[in-house]
GROMACS .gro file of C-alpha atoms in nm:
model
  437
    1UNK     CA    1 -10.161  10.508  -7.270
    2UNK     CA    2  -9.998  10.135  -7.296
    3UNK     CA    3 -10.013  10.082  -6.924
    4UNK     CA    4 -10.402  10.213  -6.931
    5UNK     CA    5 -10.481   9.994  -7.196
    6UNK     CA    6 -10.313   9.711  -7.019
    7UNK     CA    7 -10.532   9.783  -6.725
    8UNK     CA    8 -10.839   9.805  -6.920
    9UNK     CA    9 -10.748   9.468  -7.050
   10UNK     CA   10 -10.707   9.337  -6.742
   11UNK     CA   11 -11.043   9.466  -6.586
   12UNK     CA   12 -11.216   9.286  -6.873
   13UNK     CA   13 -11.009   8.962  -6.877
   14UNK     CA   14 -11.099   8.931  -6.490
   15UNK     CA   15 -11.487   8.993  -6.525
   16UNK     CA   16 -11.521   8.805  -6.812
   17UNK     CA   17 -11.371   8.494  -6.658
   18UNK     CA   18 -11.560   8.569  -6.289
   19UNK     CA   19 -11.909   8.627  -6.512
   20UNK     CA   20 -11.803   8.266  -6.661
   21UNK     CA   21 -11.747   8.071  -6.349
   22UNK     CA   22 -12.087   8.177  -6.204
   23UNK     CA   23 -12.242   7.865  -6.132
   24UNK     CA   24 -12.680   7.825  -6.179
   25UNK     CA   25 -12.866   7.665  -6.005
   26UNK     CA   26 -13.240   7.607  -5.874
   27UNK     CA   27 -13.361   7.500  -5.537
   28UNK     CA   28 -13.689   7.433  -5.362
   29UNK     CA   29 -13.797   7.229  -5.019
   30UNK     CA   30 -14.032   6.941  -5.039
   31UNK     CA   31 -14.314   6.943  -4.757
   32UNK     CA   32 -14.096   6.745  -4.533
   33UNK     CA   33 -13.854   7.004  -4.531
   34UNK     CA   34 -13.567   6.828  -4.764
   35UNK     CA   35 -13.350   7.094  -4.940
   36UNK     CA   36 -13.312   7.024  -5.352
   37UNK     CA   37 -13.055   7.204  -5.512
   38UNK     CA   38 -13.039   7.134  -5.929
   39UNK     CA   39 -12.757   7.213  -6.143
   40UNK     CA   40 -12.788   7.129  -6.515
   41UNK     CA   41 -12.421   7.098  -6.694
   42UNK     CA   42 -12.474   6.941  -7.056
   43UNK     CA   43 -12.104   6.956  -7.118
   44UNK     CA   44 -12.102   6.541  -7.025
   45UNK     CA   45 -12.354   6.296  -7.003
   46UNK     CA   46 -12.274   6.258  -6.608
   47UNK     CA   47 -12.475   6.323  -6.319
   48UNK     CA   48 -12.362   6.367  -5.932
   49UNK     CA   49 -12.633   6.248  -5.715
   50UNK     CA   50 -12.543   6.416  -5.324
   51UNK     CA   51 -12.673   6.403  -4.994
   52UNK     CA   52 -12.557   6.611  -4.712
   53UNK     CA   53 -12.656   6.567  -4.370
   54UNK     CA   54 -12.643   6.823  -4.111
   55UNK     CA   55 -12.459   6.582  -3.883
   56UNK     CA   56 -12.147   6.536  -3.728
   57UNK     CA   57 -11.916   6.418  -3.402
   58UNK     CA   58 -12.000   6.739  -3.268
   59UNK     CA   59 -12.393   6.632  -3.219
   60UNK     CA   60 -12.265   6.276  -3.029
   61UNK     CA   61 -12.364   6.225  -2.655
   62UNK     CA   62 -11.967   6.229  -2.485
   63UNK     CA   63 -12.045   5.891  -2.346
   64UNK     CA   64 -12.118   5.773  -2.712
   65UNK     CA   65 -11.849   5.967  -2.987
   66UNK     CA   66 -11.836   5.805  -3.321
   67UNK     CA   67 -12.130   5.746  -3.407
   68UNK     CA   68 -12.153   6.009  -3.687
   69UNK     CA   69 -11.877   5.839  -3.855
   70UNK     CA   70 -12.037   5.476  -3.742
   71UNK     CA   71 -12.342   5.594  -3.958
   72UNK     CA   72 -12.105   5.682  -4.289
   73UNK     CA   73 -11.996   5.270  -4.294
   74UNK     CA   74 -12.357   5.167  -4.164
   75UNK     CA   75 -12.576   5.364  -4.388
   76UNK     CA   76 -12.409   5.152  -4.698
   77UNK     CA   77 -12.533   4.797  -4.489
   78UNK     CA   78 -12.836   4.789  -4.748
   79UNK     CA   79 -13.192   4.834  -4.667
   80UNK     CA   80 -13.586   4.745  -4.671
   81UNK     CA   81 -13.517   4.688  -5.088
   82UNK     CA   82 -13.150   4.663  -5.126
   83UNK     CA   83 -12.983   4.312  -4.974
   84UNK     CA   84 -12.723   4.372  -4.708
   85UNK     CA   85 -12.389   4.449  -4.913
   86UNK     CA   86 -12.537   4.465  -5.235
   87UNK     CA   87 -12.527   4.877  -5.212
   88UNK     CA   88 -12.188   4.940  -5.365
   89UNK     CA   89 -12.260   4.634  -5.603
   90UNK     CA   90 -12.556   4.843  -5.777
   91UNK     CA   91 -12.314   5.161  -5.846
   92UNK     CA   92 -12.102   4.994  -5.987
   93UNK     CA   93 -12.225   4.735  -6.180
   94UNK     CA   94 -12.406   5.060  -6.362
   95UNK     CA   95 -12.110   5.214  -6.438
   96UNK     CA   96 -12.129   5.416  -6.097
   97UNK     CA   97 -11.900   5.554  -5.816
   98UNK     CA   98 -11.977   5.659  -5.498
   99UNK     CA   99 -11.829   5.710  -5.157
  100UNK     CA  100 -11.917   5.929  -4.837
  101UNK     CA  101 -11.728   6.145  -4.551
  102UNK     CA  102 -11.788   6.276  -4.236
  103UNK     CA  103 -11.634   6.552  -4.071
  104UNK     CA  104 -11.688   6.742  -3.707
  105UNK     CA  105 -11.999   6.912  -3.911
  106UNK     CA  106 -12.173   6.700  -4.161
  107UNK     CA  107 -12.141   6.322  -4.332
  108UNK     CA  108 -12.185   6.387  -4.726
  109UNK     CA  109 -12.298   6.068  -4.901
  110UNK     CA  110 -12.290   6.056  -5.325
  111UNK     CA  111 -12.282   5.870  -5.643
  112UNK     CA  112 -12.166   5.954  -5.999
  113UNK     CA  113 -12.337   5.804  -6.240
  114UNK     CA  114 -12.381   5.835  -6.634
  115UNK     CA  115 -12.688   6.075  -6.637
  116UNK     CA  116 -12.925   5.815  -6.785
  117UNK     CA  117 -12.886   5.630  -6.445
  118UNK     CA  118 -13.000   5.958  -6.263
  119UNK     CA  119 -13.342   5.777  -6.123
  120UNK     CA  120 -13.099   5.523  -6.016
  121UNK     CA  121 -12.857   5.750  -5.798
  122UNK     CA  122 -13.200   5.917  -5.669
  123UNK     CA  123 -13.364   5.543  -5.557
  124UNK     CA  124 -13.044   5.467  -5.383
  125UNK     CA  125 -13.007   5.745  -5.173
  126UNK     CA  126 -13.416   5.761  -5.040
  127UNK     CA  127 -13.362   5.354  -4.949
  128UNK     CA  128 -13.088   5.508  -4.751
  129UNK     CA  129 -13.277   5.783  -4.600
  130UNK     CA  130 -13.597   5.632  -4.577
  131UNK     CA  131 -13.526   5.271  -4.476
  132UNK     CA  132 -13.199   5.170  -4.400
  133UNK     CA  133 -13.120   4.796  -4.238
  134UNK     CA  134 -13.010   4.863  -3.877
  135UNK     CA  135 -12.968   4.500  -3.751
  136UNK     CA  136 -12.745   4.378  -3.506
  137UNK     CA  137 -12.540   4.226  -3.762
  138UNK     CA  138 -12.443   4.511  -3.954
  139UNK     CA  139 -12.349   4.713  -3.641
  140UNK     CA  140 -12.112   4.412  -3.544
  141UNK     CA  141 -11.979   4.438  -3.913
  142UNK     CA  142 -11.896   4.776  -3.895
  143UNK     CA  143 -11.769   4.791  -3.563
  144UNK     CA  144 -11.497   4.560  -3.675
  145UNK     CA  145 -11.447   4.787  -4.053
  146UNK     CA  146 -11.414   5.101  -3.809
  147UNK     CA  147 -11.186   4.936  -3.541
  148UNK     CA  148 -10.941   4.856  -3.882
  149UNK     CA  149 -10.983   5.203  -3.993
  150UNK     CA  150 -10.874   5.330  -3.691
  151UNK     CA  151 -10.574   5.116  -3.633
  152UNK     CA  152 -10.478   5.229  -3.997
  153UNK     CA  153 -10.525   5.591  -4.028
  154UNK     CA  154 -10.474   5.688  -3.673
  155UNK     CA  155 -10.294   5.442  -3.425
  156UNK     CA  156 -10.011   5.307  -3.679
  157UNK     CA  157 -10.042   5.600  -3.876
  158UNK     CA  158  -9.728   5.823  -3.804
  159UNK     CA  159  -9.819   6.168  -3.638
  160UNK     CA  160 -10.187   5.973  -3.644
  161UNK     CA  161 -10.273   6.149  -3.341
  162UNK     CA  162 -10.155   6.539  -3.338
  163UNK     CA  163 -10.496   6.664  -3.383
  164UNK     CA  164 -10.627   6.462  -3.171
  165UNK     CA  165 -10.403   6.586  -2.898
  166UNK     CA  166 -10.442   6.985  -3.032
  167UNK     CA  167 -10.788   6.974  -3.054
  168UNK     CA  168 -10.840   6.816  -2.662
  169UNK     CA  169 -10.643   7.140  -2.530
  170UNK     CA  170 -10.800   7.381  -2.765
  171UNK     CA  171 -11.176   7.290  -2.674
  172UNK     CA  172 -11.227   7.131  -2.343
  173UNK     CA  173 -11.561   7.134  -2.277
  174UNK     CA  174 -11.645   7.167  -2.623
  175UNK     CA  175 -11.798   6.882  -2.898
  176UNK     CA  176 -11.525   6.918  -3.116
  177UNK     CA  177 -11.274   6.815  -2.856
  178UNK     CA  178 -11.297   6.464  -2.948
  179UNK     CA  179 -11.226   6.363  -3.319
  180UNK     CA  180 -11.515   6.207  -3.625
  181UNK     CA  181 -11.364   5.844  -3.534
  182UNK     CA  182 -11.464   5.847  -3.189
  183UNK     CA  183 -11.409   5.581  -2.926
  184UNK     CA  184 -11.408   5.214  -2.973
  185UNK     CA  185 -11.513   5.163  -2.608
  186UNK     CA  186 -11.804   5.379  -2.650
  187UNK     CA  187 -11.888   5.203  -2.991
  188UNK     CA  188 -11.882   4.869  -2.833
  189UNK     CA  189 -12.086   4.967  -2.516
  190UNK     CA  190 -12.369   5.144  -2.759
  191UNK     CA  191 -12.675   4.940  -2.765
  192UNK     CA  192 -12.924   4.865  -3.138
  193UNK     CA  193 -13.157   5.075  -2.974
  194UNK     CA  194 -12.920   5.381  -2.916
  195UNK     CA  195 -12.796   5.367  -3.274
  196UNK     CA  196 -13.189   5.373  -3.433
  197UNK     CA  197 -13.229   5.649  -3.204
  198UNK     CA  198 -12.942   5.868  -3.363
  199UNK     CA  199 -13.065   5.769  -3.684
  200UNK     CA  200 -13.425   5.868  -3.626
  201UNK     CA  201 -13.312   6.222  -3.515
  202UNK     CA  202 -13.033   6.326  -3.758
  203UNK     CA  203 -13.093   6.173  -4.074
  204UNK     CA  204 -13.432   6.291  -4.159
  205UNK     CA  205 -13.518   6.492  -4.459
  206UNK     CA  206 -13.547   6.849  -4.273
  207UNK     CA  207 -13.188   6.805  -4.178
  208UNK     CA  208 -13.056   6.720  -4.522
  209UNK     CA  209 -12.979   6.863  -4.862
  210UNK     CA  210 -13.016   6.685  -5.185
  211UNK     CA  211 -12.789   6.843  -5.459
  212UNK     CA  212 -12.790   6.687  -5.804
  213UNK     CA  213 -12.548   6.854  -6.075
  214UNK     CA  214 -12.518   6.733  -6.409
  215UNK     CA  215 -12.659   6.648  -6.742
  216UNK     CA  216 -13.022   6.676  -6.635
  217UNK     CA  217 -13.350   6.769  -6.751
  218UNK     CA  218 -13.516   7.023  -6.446
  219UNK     CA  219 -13.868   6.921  -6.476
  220UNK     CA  220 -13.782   6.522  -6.522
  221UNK     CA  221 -13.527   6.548  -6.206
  222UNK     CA  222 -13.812   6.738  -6.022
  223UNK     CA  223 -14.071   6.477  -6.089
  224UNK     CA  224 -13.805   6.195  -5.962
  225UNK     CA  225 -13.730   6.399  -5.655
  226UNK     CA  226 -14.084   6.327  -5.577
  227UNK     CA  227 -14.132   6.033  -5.660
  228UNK     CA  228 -13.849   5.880  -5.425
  229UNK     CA  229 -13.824   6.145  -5.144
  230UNK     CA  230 -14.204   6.290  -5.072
  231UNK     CA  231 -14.283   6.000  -4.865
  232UNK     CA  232 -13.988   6.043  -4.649
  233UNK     CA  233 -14.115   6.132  -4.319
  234UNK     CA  234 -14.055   6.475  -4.140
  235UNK     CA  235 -13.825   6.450  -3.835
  236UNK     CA  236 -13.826   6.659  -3.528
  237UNK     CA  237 -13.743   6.995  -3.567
  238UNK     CA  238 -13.326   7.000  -3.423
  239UNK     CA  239 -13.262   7.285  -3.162
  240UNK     CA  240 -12.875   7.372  -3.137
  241UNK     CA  241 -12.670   7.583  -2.966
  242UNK     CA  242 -12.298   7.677  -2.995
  243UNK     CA  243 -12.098   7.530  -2.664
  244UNK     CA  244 -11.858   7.844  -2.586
  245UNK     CA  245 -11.518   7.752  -2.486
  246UNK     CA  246 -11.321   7.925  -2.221
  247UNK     CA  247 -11.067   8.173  -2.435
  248UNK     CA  248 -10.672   8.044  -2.434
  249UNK     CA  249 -10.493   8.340  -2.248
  250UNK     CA  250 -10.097   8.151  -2.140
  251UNK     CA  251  -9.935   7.913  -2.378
  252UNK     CA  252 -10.002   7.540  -2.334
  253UNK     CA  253  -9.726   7.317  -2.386
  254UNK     CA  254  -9.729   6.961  -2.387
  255UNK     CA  255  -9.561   6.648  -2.495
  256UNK     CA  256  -9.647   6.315  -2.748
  257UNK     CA  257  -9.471   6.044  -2.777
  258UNK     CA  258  -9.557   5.803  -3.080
  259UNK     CA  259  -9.385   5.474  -3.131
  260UNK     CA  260  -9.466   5.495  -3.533
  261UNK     CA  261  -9.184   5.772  -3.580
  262UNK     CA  262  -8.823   5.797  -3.579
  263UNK     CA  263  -8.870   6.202  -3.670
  264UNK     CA  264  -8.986   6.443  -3.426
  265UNK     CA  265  -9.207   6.728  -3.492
  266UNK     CA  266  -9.360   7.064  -3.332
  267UNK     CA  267  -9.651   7.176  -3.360
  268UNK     CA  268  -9.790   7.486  -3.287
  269UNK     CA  269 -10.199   7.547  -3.252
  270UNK     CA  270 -10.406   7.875  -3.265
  271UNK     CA  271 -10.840   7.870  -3.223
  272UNK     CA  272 -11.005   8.122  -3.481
  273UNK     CA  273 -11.345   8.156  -3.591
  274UNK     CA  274 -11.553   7.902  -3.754
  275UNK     CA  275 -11.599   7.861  -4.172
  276UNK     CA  276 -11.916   8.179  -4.161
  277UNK     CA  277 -11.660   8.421  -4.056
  278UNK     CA  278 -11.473   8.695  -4.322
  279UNK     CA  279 -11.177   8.579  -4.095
  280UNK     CA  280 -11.106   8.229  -4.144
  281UNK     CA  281 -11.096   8.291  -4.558
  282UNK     CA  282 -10.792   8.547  -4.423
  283UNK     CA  283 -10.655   8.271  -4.261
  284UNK     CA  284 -10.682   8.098  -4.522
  285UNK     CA  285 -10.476   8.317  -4.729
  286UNK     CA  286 -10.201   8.324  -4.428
  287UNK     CA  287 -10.102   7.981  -4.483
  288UNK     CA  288 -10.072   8.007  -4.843
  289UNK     CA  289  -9.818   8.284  -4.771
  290UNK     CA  290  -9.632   8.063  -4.526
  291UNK     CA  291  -9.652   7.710  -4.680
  292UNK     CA  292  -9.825   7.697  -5.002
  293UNK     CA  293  -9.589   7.565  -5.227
  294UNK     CA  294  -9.149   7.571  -5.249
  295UNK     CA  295  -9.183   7.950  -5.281
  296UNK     CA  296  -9.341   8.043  -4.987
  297UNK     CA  297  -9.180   8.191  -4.667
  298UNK     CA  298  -9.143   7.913  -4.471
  299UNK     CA  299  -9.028   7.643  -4.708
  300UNK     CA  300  -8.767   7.915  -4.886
  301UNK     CA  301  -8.666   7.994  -4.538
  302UNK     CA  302  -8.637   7.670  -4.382
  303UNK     CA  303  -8.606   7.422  -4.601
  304UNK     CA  304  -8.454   7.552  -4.899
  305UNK     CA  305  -8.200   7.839  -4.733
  306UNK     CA  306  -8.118   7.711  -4.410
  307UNK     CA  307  -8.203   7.383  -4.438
  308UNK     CA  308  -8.295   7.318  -4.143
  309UNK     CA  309  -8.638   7.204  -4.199
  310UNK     CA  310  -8.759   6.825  -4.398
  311UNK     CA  311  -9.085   6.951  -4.429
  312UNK     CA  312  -9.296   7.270  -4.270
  313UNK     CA  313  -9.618   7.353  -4.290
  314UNK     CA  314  -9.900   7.624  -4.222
  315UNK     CA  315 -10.278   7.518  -4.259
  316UNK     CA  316 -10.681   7.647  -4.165
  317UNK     CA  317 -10.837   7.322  -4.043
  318UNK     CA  318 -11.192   7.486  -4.138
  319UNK     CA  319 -11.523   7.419  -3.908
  320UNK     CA  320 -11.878   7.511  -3.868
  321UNK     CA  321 -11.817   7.675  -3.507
  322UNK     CA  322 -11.466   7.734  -3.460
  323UNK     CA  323 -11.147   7.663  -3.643
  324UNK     CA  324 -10.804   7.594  -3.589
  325UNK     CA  325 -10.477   7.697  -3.730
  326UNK     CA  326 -10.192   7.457  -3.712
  327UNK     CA  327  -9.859   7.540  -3.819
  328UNK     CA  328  -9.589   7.243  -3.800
  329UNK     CA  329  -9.227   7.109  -3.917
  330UNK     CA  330  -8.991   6.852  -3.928
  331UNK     CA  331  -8.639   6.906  -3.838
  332UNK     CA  332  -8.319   6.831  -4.091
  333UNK     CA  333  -7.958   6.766  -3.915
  334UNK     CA  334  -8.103   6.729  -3.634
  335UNK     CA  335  -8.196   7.043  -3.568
  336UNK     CA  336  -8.366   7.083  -3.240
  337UNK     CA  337  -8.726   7.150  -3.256
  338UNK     CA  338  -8.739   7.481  -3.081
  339UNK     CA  339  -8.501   7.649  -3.315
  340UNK     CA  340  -8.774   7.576  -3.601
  341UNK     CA  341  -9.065   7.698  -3.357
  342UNK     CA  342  -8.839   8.014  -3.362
  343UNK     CA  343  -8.791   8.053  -3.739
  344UNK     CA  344  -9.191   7.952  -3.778
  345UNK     CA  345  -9.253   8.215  -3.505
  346UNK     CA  346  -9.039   8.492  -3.642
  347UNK     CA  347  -9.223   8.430  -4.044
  348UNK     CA  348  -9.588   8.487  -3.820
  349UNK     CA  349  -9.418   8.766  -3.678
  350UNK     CA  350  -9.352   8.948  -3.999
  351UNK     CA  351  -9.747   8.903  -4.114
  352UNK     CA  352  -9.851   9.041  -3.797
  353UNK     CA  353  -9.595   9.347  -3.839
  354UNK     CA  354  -9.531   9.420  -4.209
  355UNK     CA  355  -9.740   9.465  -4.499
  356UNK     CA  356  -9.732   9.160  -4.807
  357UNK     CA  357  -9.548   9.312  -5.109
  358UNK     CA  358  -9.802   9.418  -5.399
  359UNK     CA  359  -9.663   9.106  -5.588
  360UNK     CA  360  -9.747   8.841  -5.318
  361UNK     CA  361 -10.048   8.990  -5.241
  362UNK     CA  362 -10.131   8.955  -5.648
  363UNK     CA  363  -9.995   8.611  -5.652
  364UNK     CA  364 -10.237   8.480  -5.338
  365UNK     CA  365 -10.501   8.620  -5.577
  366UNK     CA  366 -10.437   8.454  -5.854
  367UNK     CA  367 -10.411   8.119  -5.655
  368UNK     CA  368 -10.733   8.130  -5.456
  369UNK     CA  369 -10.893   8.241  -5.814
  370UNK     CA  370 -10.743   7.935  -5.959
  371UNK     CA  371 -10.837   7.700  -5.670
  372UNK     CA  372 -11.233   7.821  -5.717
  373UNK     CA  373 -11.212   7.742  -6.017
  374UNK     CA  374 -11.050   7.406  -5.961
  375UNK     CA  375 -11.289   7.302  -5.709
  376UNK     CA  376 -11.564   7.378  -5.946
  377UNK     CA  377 -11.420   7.157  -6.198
  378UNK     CA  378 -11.647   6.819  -6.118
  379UNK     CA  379 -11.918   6.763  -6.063
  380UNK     CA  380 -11.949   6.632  -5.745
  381UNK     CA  381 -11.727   6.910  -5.686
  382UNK     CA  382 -12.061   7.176  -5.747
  383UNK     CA  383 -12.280   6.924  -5.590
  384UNK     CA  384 -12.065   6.940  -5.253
  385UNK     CA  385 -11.998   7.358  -5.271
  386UNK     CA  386 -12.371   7.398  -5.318
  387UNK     CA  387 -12.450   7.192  -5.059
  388UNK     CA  388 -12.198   7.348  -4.803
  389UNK     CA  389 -12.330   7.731  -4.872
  390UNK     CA  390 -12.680   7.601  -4.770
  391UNK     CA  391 -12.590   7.410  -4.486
  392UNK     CA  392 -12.311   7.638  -4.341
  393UNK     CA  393 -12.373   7.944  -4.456
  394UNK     CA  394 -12.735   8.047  -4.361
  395UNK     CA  395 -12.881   7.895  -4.615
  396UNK     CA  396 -12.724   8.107  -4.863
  397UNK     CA  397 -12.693   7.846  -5.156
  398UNK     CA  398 -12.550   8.111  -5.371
  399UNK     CA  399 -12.234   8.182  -5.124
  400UNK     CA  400 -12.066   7.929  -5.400
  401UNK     CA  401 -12.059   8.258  -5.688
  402UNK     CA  402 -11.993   8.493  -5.373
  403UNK     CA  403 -11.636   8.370  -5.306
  404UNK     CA  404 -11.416   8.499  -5.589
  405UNK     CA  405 -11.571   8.863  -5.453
  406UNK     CA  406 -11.506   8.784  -5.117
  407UNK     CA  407 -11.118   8.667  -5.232
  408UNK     CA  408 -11.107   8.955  -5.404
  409UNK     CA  409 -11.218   9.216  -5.140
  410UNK     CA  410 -10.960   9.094  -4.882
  411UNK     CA  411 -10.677   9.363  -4.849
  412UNK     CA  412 -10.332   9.344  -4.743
  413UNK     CA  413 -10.456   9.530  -4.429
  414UNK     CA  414 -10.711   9.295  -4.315
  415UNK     CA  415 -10.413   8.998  -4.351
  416UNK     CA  416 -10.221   9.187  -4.097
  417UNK     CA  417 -10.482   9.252  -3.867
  418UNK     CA  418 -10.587   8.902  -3.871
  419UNK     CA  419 -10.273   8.810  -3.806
  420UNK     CA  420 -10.223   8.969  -3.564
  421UNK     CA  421 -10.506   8.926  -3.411
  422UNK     CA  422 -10.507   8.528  -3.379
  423UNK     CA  423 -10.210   8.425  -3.436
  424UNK     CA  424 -10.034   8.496  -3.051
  425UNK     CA  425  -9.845   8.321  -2.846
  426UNK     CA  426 -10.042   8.377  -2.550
  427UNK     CA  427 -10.328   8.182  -2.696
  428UNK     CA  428 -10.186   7.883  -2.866
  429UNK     CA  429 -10.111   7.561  -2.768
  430UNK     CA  430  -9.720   7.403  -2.875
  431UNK     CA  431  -9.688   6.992  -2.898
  432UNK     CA  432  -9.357   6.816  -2.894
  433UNK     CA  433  -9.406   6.539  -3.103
  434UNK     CA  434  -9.107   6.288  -3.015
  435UNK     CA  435  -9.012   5.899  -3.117
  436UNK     CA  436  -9.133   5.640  -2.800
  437UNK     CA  437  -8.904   5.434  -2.793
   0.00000   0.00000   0.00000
């Protein structure tokens, strides 16, 4: 009768706490084809004010890579109404934030603002959509920020280049073979007119979504919507198609060497399916198993038993089309870096053999309940989710309040099966990372 009760307990602890992270919202499509998404949170008087383009490297000509990222630094230049580096100087001289990223997929540009600035956020953002100073000056500026980026977070940056090196072998032939920073050479060849052209076909209202979440009032927001984006003109309607890859059927092996480390590392690479697919969530759950956190298989195994490890690590590097799955470590005493591809390889094994005890399986729900709910903590943080279930996920909006189901619905079979069914050796690819002297 206890242990019923218990159960019963548990049942209505779970749905009570899955009925209170549901997340509303309301959405609608101007004439020119932008996507609004509104969510109203009166808990604080703050308001996220997001953009999301439905760009990324993967749309770049090969001749010309970068430019997606190019356009995150350039689109900040100013525009027709806003003086060239005065855009950051508005946020934040109105108590404002703001930043923007761009990934293989999509660039995602915001602000956070108190929510009394709202029509300010909203101004900002159509100047940058609907105007935006292109000018040889401000491409020469931000060649030279993006060159310094580069040196910093990927040539002097230790390991700066592993996924750059995976990703080449993984999807020759394929956009995402080259990485969001692109080429220097082909930023410096690119002419004005080639960068306005890239502009006038990706960042146009039909390929955008404009997600505001916060301490609003719907019919006000609605009104300011149209008042700063209905004159946005319509862009051409974007055709694209998938670019299938050639499937990995022998082991590649190859070798790095990097002059900013005195550590060697292996890596080990598997292609999976893209973000849309039941699988890659599995996957995600996989590397939780292996490396999320000091008591997970690897790290109890390798670091903390046999010491043999300074640091290991499993992780999903989620994409639109495909994905990869990138499993790495460090070696302690000098152990030699096949003996930790080994112990990696024998911990993979086990998923792809053995069940997950009832307890582990319990504990990777609890932790991918706890991380939904931690990424729905912000605002920016709902702007962002929203905005990623329309633009990834057939415009299904409401795939944010779908996920603790889907987490929920994974079994310990389908782990196995996934496992087993990606991660092989005969379809990976294995770097040596090692010191150049």
């Amino acid at each position: 009768m206890i242990n019923r009760l218990i159960l019963l307990l548990s049942i209505f602890s779970l749905s009570t706490r899955l009925n209170a992270q549901q997340v509303n919202f309301s959405e609608y499509d101007l004439e020119n084809g932008l996507h609004v998404i509104l969510h109203k949170d009166k808990t604080a008087p703050v308001v996220a004010v997001s953009v999301m383009y439905h760009v990324g490297s993967k749309d770049e000509n090969p001749e010309r890579t970068g430019f997606a990222h190019f356009f995150e630094h350039l689109l900040f230049e100013g525009s027709k109404n806003i003086k060239r580096g005065d855009f950051m100087n508005i946020v934040s001289s109105n108590g404002g934030q703001n930043n923007a990223n761009t990934s293989q997929d999509r660039t995602f540009y915001y602000e956070i603002f108190p929510s009394n600035q709202l029509e300010l956020g909203l101004w900002l953002e159509s100047e940058r959509m609907l105007h935006p100073k292109i000018e040889d000056i401000g491409v020469k500026t931000q060649r030279e920020v993006v060159k310094e980026e580069k040196r910093m977070r990927i040539d002097n940056q230790p390991y700066g280049k592993f996924t750059e090196n995976i990703f080449y072998h993984l999807f020759r032939g394929n956009p995402y073979s080259w990485q969001p920073i692109g080429s220097m050479e082909h930023l410096d060849a690119a002419t004005l007119e080639e960068f306005i052209a890239f502009f006038n076909k990706y960042y146009v209202p039909n390929n955008a979504v404009l997600t505001i979440a916060g301490d609003i009032d719907l019919e006000k927001t609605k009104a300011m919507v149209a008042k700063y984006f209905n004159e946005v003109p319509k862009g051409k309607i974007l055709q694209r198609d998938v670019v299938q890859v050639k499937p990995v059927v022998k082991q590649i092996v190859d070798t790095v060497y990097d002059a900013n480390i005195q550590i060697p590392a292996i890596f080990a690479a598997y292609r999976i399916p893209g973000m849309k697919n039941r699988e890659n969530k599995i996957l995600d759950m996989i590397s939780s198993i292996l490396s999320g956190g000091g008591s997970s298989r690897l790290s109890m195994k390798m670091v903390d038993e046999k010491r043999t490890a300074l640091q290991v690590s499993a992780f999903n590097y989620t994409l639109e089309d495909y994905g990869v799955y990138i499993t790495l470590a460090l070696p302690n005493n000098n152990t030699p870096l096949d003996d930790l591809l080994k112990d990696i390889d024998a911990e993979v094994s086990r998923l792809r053999t053995d069940l997950i005890s009832e307890s582990e399986f319990k504990k990777l729900q609890n932790k991918f309940e706890n991380d939904y709910v931690s990424s729905n903590s912000s605002m920016i943080g709902v702007a962002e989710n929203l905005s990623n279930g329309y633009t990834f996920h057939n415009k299904n909006t409401n795939y944010l309040n779908q996920q603790l189901e889907q987490i929920r619905s994974i079994t310990p079979e389908e782990i196995r099966e996934v496992a087993k069914k990606y991660l092989r050796n005969d379809q990976r690819v294995v770097l040596y990372y090692l010191p150049k002297k």
